[in-house]
CSV table of C-alpha atoms in Angstrom, one decimal:
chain,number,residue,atom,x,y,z
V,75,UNK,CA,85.5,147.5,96.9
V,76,UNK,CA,83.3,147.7,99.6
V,77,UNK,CA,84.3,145.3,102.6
V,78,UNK,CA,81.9,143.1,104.7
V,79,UNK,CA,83.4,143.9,108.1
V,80,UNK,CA,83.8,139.8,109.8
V,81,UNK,CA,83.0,138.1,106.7
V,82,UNK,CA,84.5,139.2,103.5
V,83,UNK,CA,84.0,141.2,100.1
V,84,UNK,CA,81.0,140.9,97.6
V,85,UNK,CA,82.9,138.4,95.6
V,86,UNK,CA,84.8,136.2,98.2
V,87,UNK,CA,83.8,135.6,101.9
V,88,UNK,CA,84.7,133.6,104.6
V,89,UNK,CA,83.8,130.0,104.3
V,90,UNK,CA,83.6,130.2,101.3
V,91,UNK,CA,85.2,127.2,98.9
V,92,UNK,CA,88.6,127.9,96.9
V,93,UNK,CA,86.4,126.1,93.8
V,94,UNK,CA,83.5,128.8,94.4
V,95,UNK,CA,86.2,131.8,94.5
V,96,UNK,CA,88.1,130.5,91.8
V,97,UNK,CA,84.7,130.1,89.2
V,98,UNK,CA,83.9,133.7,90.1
V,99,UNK,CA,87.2,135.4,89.7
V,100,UNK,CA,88.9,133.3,88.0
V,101,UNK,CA,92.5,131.2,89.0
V,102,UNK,CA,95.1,133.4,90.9
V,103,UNK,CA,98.1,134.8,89.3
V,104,UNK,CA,100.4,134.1,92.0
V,105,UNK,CA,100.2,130.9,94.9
V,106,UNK,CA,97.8,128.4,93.0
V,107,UNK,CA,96.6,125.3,95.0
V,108,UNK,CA,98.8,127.0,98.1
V,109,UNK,CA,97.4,128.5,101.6
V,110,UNK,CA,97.6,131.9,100.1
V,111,UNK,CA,96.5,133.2,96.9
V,112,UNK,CA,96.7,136.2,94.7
V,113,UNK,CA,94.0,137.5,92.6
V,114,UNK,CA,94.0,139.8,90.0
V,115,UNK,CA,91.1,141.8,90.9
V,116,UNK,CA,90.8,145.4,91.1
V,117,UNK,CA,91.9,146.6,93.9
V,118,UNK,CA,93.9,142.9,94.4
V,119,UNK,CA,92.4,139.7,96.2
V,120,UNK,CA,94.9,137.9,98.8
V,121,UNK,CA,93.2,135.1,99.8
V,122,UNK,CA,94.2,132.7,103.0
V,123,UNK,CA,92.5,129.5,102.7
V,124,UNK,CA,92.0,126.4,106.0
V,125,UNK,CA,93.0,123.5,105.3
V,126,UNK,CA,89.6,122.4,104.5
V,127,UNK,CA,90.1,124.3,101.5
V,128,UNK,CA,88.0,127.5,102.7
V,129,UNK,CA,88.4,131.3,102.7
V,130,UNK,CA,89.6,132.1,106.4
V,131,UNK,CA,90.7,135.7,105.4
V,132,UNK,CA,89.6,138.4,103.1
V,133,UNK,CA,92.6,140.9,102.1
V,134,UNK,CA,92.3,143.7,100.0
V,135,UNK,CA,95.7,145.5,98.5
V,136,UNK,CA,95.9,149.3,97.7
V,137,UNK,CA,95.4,150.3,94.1
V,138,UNK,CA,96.9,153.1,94.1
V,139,UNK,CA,94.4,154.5,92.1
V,140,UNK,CA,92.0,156.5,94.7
V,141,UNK,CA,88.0,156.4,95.2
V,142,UNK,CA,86.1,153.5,94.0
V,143,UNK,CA,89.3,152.1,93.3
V,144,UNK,CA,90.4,151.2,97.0
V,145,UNK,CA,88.7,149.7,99.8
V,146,UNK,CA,85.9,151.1,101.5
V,147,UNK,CA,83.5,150.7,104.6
V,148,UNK,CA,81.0,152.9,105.8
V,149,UNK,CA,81.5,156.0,103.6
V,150,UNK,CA,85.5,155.8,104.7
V,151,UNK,CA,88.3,154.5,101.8
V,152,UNK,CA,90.7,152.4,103.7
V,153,UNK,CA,93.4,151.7,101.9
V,154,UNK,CA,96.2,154.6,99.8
V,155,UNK,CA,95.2,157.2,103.0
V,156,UNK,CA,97.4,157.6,106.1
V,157,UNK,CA,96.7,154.9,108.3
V,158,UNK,CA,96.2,157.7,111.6
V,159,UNK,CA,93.1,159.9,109.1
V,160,UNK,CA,91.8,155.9,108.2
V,161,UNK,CA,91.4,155.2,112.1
V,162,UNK,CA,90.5,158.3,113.1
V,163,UNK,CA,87.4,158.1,110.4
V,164,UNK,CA,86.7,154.7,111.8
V,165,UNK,CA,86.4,155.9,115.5
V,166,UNK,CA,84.7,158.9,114.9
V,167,UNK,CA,81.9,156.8,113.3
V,168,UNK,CA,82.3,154.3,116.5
V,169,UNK,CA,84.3,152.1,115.8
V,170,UNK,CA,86.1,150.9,118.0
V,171,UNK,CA,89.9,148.9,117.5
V,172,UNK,CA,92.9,147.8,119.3
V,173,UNK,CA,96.3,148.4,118.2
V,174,UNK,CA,98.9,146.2,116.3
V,175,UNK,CA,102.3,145.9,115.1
V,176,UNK,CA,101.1,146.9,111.7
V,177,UNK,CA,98.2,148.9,112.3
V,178,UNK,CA,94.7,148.5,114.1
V,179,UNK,CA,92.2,145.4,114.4
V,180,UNK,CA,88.9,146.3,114.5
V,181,UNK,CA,86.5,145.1,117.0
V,182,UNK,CA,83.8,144.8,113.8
V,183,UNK,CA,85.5,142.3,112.0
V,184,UNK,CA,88.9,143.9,109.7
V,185,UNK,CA,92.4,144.9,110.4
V,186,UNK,CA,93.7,148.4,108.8
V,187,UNK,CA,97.7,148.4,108.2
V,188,UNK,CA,100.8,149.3,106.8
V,189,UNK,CA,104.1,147.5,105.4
V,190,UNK,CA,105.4,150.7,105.5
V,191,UNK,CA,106.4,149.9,101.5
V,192,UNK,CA,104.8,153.6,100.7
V,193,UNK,CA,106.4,156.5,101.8
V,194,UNK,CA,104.4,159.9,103.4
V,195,UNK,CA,105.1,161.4,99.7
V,196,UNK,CA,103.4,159.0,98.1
V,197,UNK,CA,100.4,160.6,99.2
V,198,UNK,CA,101.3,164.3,100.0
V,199,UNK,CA,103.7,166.3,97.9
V,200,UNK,CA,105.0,168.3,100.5
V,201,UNK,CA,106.0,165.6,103.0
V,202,UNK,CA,109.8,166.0,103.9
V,203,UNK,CA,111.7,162.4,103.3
V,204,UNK,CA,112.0,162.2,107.2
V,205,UNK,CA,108.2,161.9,107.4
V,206,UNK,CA,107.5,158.8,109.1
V,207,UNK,CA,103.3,159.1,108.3
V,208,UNK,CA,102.4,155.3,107.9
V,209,UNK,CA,99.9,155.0,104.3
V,210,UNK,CA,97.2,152.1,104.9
V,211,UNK,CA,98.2,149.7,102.0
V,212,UNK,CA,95.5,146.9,103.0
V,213,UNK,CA,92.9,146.0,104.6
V,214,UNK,CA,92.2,142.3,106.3
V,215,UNK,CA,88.8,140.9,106.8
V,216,UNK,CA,87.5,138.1,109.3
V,217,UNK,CA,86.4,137.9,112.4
V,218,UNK,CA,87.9,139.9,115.4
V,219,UNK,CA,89.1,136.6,117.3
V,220,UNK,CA,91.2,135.9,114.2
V,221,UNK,CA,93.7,138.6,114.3
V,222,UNK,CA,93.7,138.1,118.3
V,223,UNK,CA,94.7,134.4,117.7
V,224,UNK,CA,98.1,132.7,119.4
């Protein structure tokens, strides 16, 4: 799934109304009628919606699955990677980010990160249990000043 760095995904983007999302995709299986949603799309839809009742941010899960099957942007897959080879990608193709708790916001419009609910083995069978590589498990889209808020 291809991101729309500031304003979204193909299917949902920012603005847009919780009736609009919900024709096209269908209702979510977890947090109906609520601030947040979850879809079940492939890779998964988590959806914060304004009060207004309109998408304010675009986030994209891991599947798990590789490829097509994750987020992308520019020719990089941004989610199921270690989060240091996602940014590195990203700033070698300029890029540019500041850092977070979680991971890096992007001056373009997304935040990469990491719950740190996968472990360095996940991804590469030779990682020792101690190895403390963070794995990019999402990917949240809307404009910079949103992840720069408060």
């Amino acid at each position: 799934m291809e991101i729309i760095p500031g304003r979204g995904v193909d299917l949902v983007k920012i603005g847009d109304h919780r009736s609009r999302v919900e024709e096209l995709i269908g209702l979510p299986h977890h947090g109906p009628g609520g601030e947040r949603a979850v879809y079940n799309t492939s890779p998964m839809l988590v959806i914060t919606y304004a009060a207004d009742g309109t998408v304010g941010l675009v986030e994209i899960s891991y599947s798990g699955e590789g490829g097509d099957a994750e987020a992308q942007f520019d020719g990089v897959q941004l989610t199921h990677r270690f989060l240091d080879d996602v940014v590195s990608d990203l700033h070698a193709r300029g890029y540019t980010s500041t850092p977070s708790n979680i991971g890096h916001d992007f001056h373009a419009g997304f935040a990469v990160w990491s719950m740190h609910s996968l472990w360095a083995g996940d991804l590469d069978p030779a990682a020792g249990e101690d190895d403390e590589r963070a794995i990019s498990e999402g990917v949240s889209v809307a404009p910079y000043a949103y992840f720069n808020e408060g």
